[in-house]
CSV table of C-alpha atoms in Angstrom, one decimal:
chain,number,residue,atom,x,y,z
A,1,MET,CA,6.0,23.3,-14.7
A,2,ARG,CA,2.2,23.6,-14.4
A,3,LEU,CA,0.8,20.4,-12.9
A,4,ALA,CA,-2.2,18.7,-11.4
A,5,PHE,CA,-1.6,16.4,-8.5
A,6,MET,CA,-4.0,13.5,-8.0
A,7,GLY,CA,-3.7,11.4,-4.8
A,8,THR,CA,-5.6,10.4,-1.7
A,9,PRO,CA,-3.8,8.6,1.1
A,10,GLY,CA,-0.9,9.4,3.3
A,11,PHE,CA,1.4,7.5,0.8
A,12,SER,CA,0.8,10.3,-1.7
A,13,VAL,CA,1.6,13.3,0.6
A,14,PRO,CA,5.4,13.3,0.3
A,15,ALA,CA,5.2,13.5,-3.6
A,16,LEU,CA,2.8,16.5,-3.2
A,17,LEU,CA,5.2,18.2,-0.8
A,18,ALA,CA,8.3,17.4,-3.0
A,19,LEU,CA,6.6,18.9,-6.1
A,20,HIS,CA,5.5,22.0,-4.2
A,21,GLN,CA,9.0,22.5,-2.7
A,22,ALA,CA,10.6,22.0,-6.1
A,23,GLY,CA,8.7,25.1,-7.2
A,24,HIS,CA,6.2,23.6,-9.7
A,25,GLU,CA,3.0,25.4,-10.1
A,26,ILE,CA,0.2,23.0,-8.9
A,27,ALA,CA,-2.9,24.2,-10.6
A,28,ALA,CA,-5.2,21.8,-8.9
A,29,VAL,CA,-5.1,18.9,-6.5
A,30,TYR,CA,-7.6,16.0,-7.0
A,31,SER,CA,-8.4,13.7,-4.1
A,32,GLN,CA,-11.3,11.4,-3.3
A,33,PRO,CA,-14.1,13.1,-1.4
A,34,PRO,CA,-14.2,13.1,2.4
A,35,ARG,CA,-15.4,9.8,3.9
A,36,PRO,CA,-17.0,9.0,7.3
A,37,ALA,CA,-14.3,8.1,9.9
A,38,GLY,CA,-14.2,7.3,13.5
A,39,ARG,CA,-16.9,6.2,15.9
A,40,GLY,CA,-19.0,9.3,15.1
A,41,HIS,CA,-18.6,8.6,11.3
A,42,VAL,CA,-17.6,12.3,10.8
A,43,LEU,CA,-16.9,13.2,7.2
A,44,THR,CA,-13.1,13.5,7.1
A,45,PRO,CA,-10.9,14.8,4.2
A,46,SER,CA,-8.2,12.7,2.9
A,47,PRO,CA,-4.6,13.2,3.9
A,48,VAL,CA,-3.8,14.7,0.5
A,49,GLN,CA,-6.7,17.1,0.8
A,50,ARG,CA,-5.7,18.2,4.2
A,51,GLU,CA,-2.1,18.8,3.1
A,52,ALA,CA,-3.2,20.6,-0.1
A,53,GLU,CA,-5.5,23.0,1.9
A,54,ARG,CA,-2.7,23.6,4.4
A,55,LEU,CA,-0.5,24.7,1.4
A,56,GLY,CA,-3.2,26.9,0.1
A,57,LEU,CA,-3.7,24.8,-3.1
A,58,PRO,CA,-7.1,24.5,-4.9
A,59,VAL,CA,-8.7,21.1,-4.2
A,60,ARG,CA,-11.2,19.2,-6.4
A,61,THR,CA,-12.9,16.1,-5.0
A,62,PRO,CA,-15.2,14.5,-7.6
A,63,GLU,CA,-17.0,11.4,-6.7
A,64,ARG,CA,-16.4,9.9,-10.2
A,65,LEU,CA,-14.6,10.8,-13.4
A,66,ARG,CA,-15.2,8.3,-16.2
A,67,ARG,CA,-18.5,9.8,-17.6
A,68,ASP,CA,-18.3,13.3,-16.1
A,69,GLU,CA,-17.9,15.5,-19.1
A,70,ALA,CA,-17.8,18.6,-16.9
A,71,GLU,CA,-14.9,17.3,-15.0
A,72,HIS,CA,-13.1,16.5,-18.3
A,73,ALA,CA,-13.7,20.0,-19.5
A,74,ALA,CA,-12.5,21.5,-16.3
A,75,PHE,CA,-9.3,19.4,-16.3
A,76,ARG,CA,-8.6,20.5,-20.0
A,77,ALA,CA,-9.1,24.1,-19.0
A,78,LEU,CA,-6.2,23.9,-16.5
A,79,GLU,CA,-3.9,23.8,-19.5
A,80,LEU,CA,-1.4,21.5,-17.8
A,81,ASP,CA,2.1,20.5,-18.6
A,82,ALA,CA,1.6,17.2,-16.8
A,83,ALA,CA,-0.5,15.5,-14.2
A,84,VAL,CA,1.1,13.4,-11.4
A,85,VAL,CA,-1.0,10.6,-10.1
A,86,VAL,CA,-0.2,8.5,-7.0
A,87,ALA,CA,-2.6,6.2,-5.3
A,88,TYR,CA,-5.6,8.4,-6.3
A,89,GLY,CA,-8.1,5.6,-6.4
A,90,LEU,CA,-10.2,6.7,-9.4
A,91,ILE,CA,-9.7,5.6,-13.0
A,92,LEU,CA,-8.8,8.4,-15.4
A,93,PRO,CA,-10.6,8.3,-18.7
A,94,ALA,CA,-8.8,8.9,-22.0
A,95,ALA,CA,-10.2,12.5,-22.2
A,96,MET,CA,-8.1,13.3,-19.0
A,97,LEU,CA,-5.1,11.1,-19.8
A,98,ASP,CA,-4.5,12.9,-23.0
A,99,ALA,CA,-5.1,16.5,-21.8
A,100,PRO,CA,-1.8,17.5,-20.3
A,101,ARG,CA,1.0,18.4,-22.8
A,102,ARG,CA,3.2,15.6,-21.3
A,103,GLY,CA,0.3,13.4,-20.3
A,104,CYS,CA,-0.2,11.8,-16.8
A,105,LEU,CA,2.7,10.3,-14.9
A,106,ASN,CA,2.0,7.7,-12.3
A,107,ILE,CA,4.1,6.9,-9.2
A,108,HIS,CA,3.7,3.1,-8.8
A,109,ALA,CA,5.0,1.2,-5.8
A,110,SER,CA,6.5,-1.8,-7.5
A,111,LEU,CA,9.0,-2.6,-10.1
A,112,LEU,CA,6.8,-2.9,-13.1
A,113,PRO,CA,5.7,-5.0,-14.8
A,114,ARG,CA,5.8,-7.1,-11.6
A,115,TRP,CA,2.8,-6.4,-9.2
A,116,ARG,CA,0.4,-4.3,-11.1
A,117,GLY,CA,-2.7,-3.4,-9.2
A,118,ALA,CA,-3.9,-2.2,-5.8
A,119,ALA,CA,-1.5,-3.7,-3.3
A,120,PRO,CA,1.9,-4.0,-5.0
A,121,PHE,CA,4.4,-3.9,-2.1
A,122,GLN,CA,2.3,-6.1,0.2
A,123,ALA,CA,2.2,-8.7,-2.6
A,124,ALA,CA,6.0,-8.4,-2.9
A,125,ILE,CA,6.5,-9.3,0.8
A,126,LEU,CA,3.9,-12.0,0.6
A,127,ALA,CA,5.6,-13.6,-2.4
A,128,GLY,CA,9.0,-13.6,-0.6
A,129,ASP,CA,10.5,-11.1,-3.1
A,130,THR,CA,13.9,-9.8,-2.0
A,131,GLU,CA,13.3,-6.3,-3.4
A,132,CYS,CA,10.5,-3.9,-4.3
A,133,GLY,CA,10.7,-0.4,-5.6
A,134,VAL,CA,9.0,2.5,-7.4
A,135,THR,CA,8.3,2.9,-11.1
A,136,ILE,CA,7.5,6.2,-12.7
A,137,MET,CA,5.1,5.4,-15.5
A,138,GLN,CA,3.5,7.2,-18.4
A,139,MET,CA,-0.2,6.4,-17.9
A,140,ASP,CA,-2.4,4.8,-20.6
A,141,PRO,CA,-5.9,3.4,-20.4
A,142,GLY,CA,-4.7,0.0,-19.1
A,143,LEU,CA,-4.1,-1.0,-15.5
A,144,ASP,CA,-0.4,0.0,-14.8
A,145,THR,CA,0.4,-1.0,-18.4
A,146,GLY,CA,2.0,2.2,-19.6
A,147,PRO,CA,5.6,2.8,-20.7
A,148,MET,CA,8.1,3.0,-17.8
A,149,LEU,CA,10.2,6.1,-17.4
A,150,ARG,CA,12.4,5.4,-14.5
A,151,ALA,CA,12.6,2.9,-11.6
A,152,GLU,CA,14.6,2.3,-8.4
A,153,ALA,CA,14.7,-0.7,-6.1
A,154,VAL,CA,14.7,-1.0,-2.4
A,155,PRO,CA,15.6,-4.3,-0.5
A,156,ILE,CA,13.0,-6.3,1.5
A,157,GLY,CA,14.7,-7.8,4.4
A,158,ALA,CA,13.8,-10.7,6.7
A,159,ASP,CA,12.0,-8.2,9.1
A,160,THR,CA,10.6,-5.8,6.6
A,161,ASP,CA,6.9,-5.2,7.0
A,162,ALA,CA,4.4,-3.3,4.9
A,163,THR,CA,4.6,-0.2,7.2
A,164,MET,CA,8.3,0.0,6.7
A,165,LEU,CA,8.0,-0.5,2.9
A,166,HIS,CA,5.2,2.0,2.6
A,167,ASP,CA,7.3,4.7,4.1
A,168,SER,CA,10.4,4.1,2.1
A,169,LEU,CA,8.6,3.7,-1.1
A,170,SER,CA,6.6,6.8,-0.5
A,171,ALA,CA,9.7,8.9,0.1
A,172,LEU,CA,11.5,7.3,-3.0
A,173,GLY,CA,8.5,8.1,-5.3
A,174,ALA,CA,8.6,11.7,-4.2
A,175,ARG,CA,12.3,11.9,-5.1
A,176,LEU,CA,11.9,10.1,-8.5
A,177,ILE,CA,9.0,12.1,-9.7
A,178,VAL,CA,10.9,15.4,-9.1
A,179,GLU,CA,13.9,14.0,-11.0
A,180,GLU,CA,11.7,12.8,-13.9
A,181,LEU,CA,10.0,16.1,-14.4
A,182,ALA,CA,13.4,17.8,-14.4
A,183,HIS,CA,15.2,15.3,-16.6
A,184,PRO,CA,12.6,13.4,-18.8
A,185,SER,CA,13.5,9.7,-19.5
A,186,THR,CA,13.0,7.8,-22.7
A,187,PRO,CA,9.9,5.5,-22.3
A,188,VAL,CA,10.4,1.8,-22.2
A,189,LYS,CA,7.6,-0.6,-23.0
A,190,GLN,CA,6.7,-3.0,-20.3
A,191,ASP,CA,7.4,-6.7,-21.0
A,192,GLU,CA,3.9,-8.3,-20.8
A,193,SER,CA,5.3,-11.8,-20.3
A,194,LEU,CA,6.6,-10.7,-16.9
A,195,ALA,CA,3.5,-8.9,-15.8
A,196,THR,CA,1.8,-10.0,-12.5
A,197,LEU,CA,-1.4,-8.6,-11.1
A,198,VAL,CA,-2.5,-8.1,-7.5
A,199,PRO,CA,-6.0,-7.4,-6.4
A,200,LYS,CA,-7.2,-5.0,-3.7
A,201,LEU,CA,-6.6,-6.4,-0.1
A,202,SER,CA,-9.6,-7.6,2.0
A,203,ARG,CA,-9.8,-8.5,5.6
A,204,ALA,CA,-9.9,-12.2,4.6
A,205,ASP,CA,-6.3,-11.8,3.4
A,206,GLY,CA,-5.0,-11.4,6.9
A,207,ARG,CA,-6.4,-14.7,8.2
A,208,LEU,CA,-3.5,-17.1,9.2
A,209,ASP,CA,-3.9,-20.7,8.0
A,210,PHE,CA,-1.5,-22.8,10.1
A,211,THR,CA,-1.5,-25.6,7.6
A,212,GLN,CA,0.8,-23.4,5.6
A,213,PRO,CA,4.6,-23.3,6.2
A,214,ALA,CA,5.8,-21.0,9.0
A,215,VAL,CA,7.9,-19.0,6.6
A,216,ALA,CA,4.9,-18.2,4.5
A,217,LEU,CA,2.8,-17.2,7.6
A,218,ASP,CA,5.7,-14.9,8.7
A,219,ARG,CA,5.5,-13.2,5.3
A,220,ARG,CA,1.7,-12.8,5.7
A,221,VAL,CA,2.0,-11.2,9.1
A,222,ARG,CA,4.5,-8.7,7.7
A,223,ALA,CA,2.6,-8.1,4.5
A,224,MET,CA,-0.6,-7.4,6.3
A,225,THR,CA,0.7,-4.9,8.8
A,226,PRO,CA,-0.9,-2.5,9.6
A,227,TRP,CA,-4.0,-3.3,7.4
A,228,PRO,CA,-5.9,-5.5,7.3
A,229,GLY,CA,-3.8,-7.1,10.0
A,230,ALA,CA,-2.9,-10.8,10.4
A,231,SER,CA,-5.4,-12.5,12.6
A,232,THR,CA,-6.2,-15.9,14.2
A,233,THR,CA,-8.6,-17.1,16.9
A,234,LEU,CA,-7.9,-18.7,20.3
A,235,ASP,CA,-10.8,-20.3,22.2
A,236,GLY,CA,-13.2,-18.2,20.1
A,237,VAL,CA,-11.4,-15.0,20.8
A,238,PRO,CA,-10.0,-13.1,17.7
A,239,LEU,CA,-6.5,-12.0,17.9
A,240,LYS,CA,-4.4,-9.8,15.7
A,241,ILE,CA,-0.7,-10.7,15.2
A,242,GLY,CA,1.6,-7.8,14.8
A,243,ARG,CA,4.9,-9.7,14.5
A,244,ALA,CA,6.0,-13.3,14.4
A,245,THR,CA,9.2,-15.4,13.9
A,246,PRO,CA,9.3,-18.6,11.9
A,247,VAL,CA,11.2,-21.5,13.6
A,248,ALA,CA,12.6,-24.4,11.7
A,249,MET,CA,11.7,-27.5,13.6
A,250,THR,CA,10.1,-30.9,13.3
A,251,HIS,CA,7.1,-31.7,15.4
A,252,ARG,CA,4.1,-34.2,15.4
A,253,ALA,CA,1.4,-31.7,16.6
A,254,PRO,CA,-1.5,-30.7,14.3
A,255,PRO,CA,-1.2,-27.3,12.8
A,256,GLY,CA,-2.4,-24.5,15.1
A,257,THR,CA,-1.4,-26.3,18.2
A,258,ALA,CA,0.7,-24.4,20.8
A,259,LEU,CA,3.9,-26.4,21.3
A,260,ASP,CA,4.8,-24.8,24.5
A,261,ASP,CA,3.4,-22.0,26.9
A,262,ARG,CA,5.3,-19.3,25.1
A,263,LEU,CA,3.2,-18.9,21.9
A,264,LEU,CA,5.1,-21.3,19.6
A,265,ILE,CA,2.5,-22.6,17.3
A,266,ALA,CA,2.7,-25.7,15.0
A,267,CYS,CA,2.5,-25.1,11.2
A,268,GLY,CA,2.3,-27.2,8.2
A,269,ASP,CA,6.1,-27.0,8.0
A,270,GLY,CA,8.0,-25.6,11.1
A,271,ALA,CA,6.5,-23.5,13.7
A,272,LEU,CA,5.7,-19.8,14.3
A,273,ARG,CA,6.5,-17.9,17.4
A,274,LEU,CA,4.0,-15.2,18.0
A,275,ASP,CA,5.9,-12.1,19.2
A,276,ARG,CA,3.3,-9.3,19.3
A,277,LEU,CA,-0.4,-9.8,19.8
A,278,GLN,CA,-3.6,-7.8,20.2
A,279,ALA,CA,-6.8,-8.9,21.9
A,280,PRO,CA,-10.1,-7.2,21.4
A,281,GLY,CA,-10.3,-3.8,23.1
A,282,ARG,CA,-6.6,-3.9,24.0
A,283,ALA,CA,-3.5,-2.4,22.5
A,284,MET,CA,-0.9,-4.4,20.5
A,285,MET,CA,1.6,-5.8,23.0
A,286,GLU,CA,4.7,-7.9,23.2
A,287,ALA,CA,4.1,-11.6,23.9
A,288,ASP,CA,5.5,-11.5,27.5
A,289,ALA,CA,2.9,-8.8,28.4
A,290,PHE,CA,0.2,-10.7,26.7
A,291,LEU,CA,1.0,-13.8,28.6
A,292,ARG,CA,1.0,-12.1,32.0
A,293,GLY,CA,-2.7,-11.4,31.3
A,294,ARG,CA,-3.6,-14.7,29.8
A,295,ALA,CA,-1.9,-18.0,30.1
A,296,VAL,CA,-1.7,-20.1,26.9
A,297,PRO,CA,-0.7,-23.6,27.8
A,298,ALA,CA,0.9,-26.1,25.5
A,299,GLY,CA,-1.9,-27.9,23.6
A,300,SER,CA,-4.0,-24.8,23.1
A,301,LEU,CA,-5.4,-24.5,19.6
A,302,PHE,CA,-5.3,-21.5,17.3
A,303,THR,CA,-7.7,-21.6,14.4
C-alpha cells in the first residue's frame, strides 16, 4: 500500500518501523522541523526524521500546513492509498485529510472517546483509570472525533507510570495499524456523551499540592514521569520526585510536613513516602542515597 507517515516524537517511531517492515511503500515521511536542543541550542531533527533518513525515506518538514496550498498540492501529488498519523503535532486541513484514497488514519493513545487531546495516557493515570489503550481512528476535521476502526486496552497497575505506558502503547499502536491496513474494520461512530478532553501538559501540572490526598499525589508523580516531572520545594530548594508511595494513616500535622526523618510527608488525606528524588544539578536517586547527602528531620516543610 502506498502511504505517507506523519509523526514527530519517539512514540511514533515503532509505527514507522512496523509499516516499513510490513512492506508498505512509504512515499513520504512528514515530521515537524528540527528544533534547537541541548545547551548549545543546536538544530536537531525529530526522532521520526532521524529514523526515516536512516531508512532512506524522503522526509518533508513543513513549519505549518493549514494555509499552505503548495503543501496541499504536494500531498495530493503523492497519490496515496492512506496516510498514517501518530503524534505529528500539526493539524491537517481538509484538503489533506481527503486526499488519500482511504483517508488519514490516526494512532491515538487512549480508548476513545475517553481522553481526546494532547496527553491522553497521562490523563488516564492521573484520573485513576484502571486501563488505557490505543484506538485506530479515521481522521476528520475535529480533535480526535473521527470514527473508530479498532482498539485494544492495556492495564494500568498501581506502579504504572507514564514512561511504562508510553512504551507499551507505542508498541501496541504499531501492531494495530499494520493489522488495520491489512484487514480494514467497519468504522464506529464515537459516543459524544462519553467524550473527555485533556489539554497539553505544562510544567505547572507537575507541582505537588500536599493538601490533596496521598493517592492522588502518587498518581500525579506517575503521570508526570518523565515530563514535566513531579516537583516540590524544601527550604527553597526545588526537588523533582521520581517515585512515591501513598501511605494510609491518620496524622495531625499540616500538609507538607515531614512526619519522620525518612521522607514521609503529611497530605490532606494520608501521607506520601518519597522514594526517588532529584536535587538541582544531581541525578535522580533513591531516598536512602538522597538522605546520606542531606538530612530531612521530622517537621521539615515541603511546599
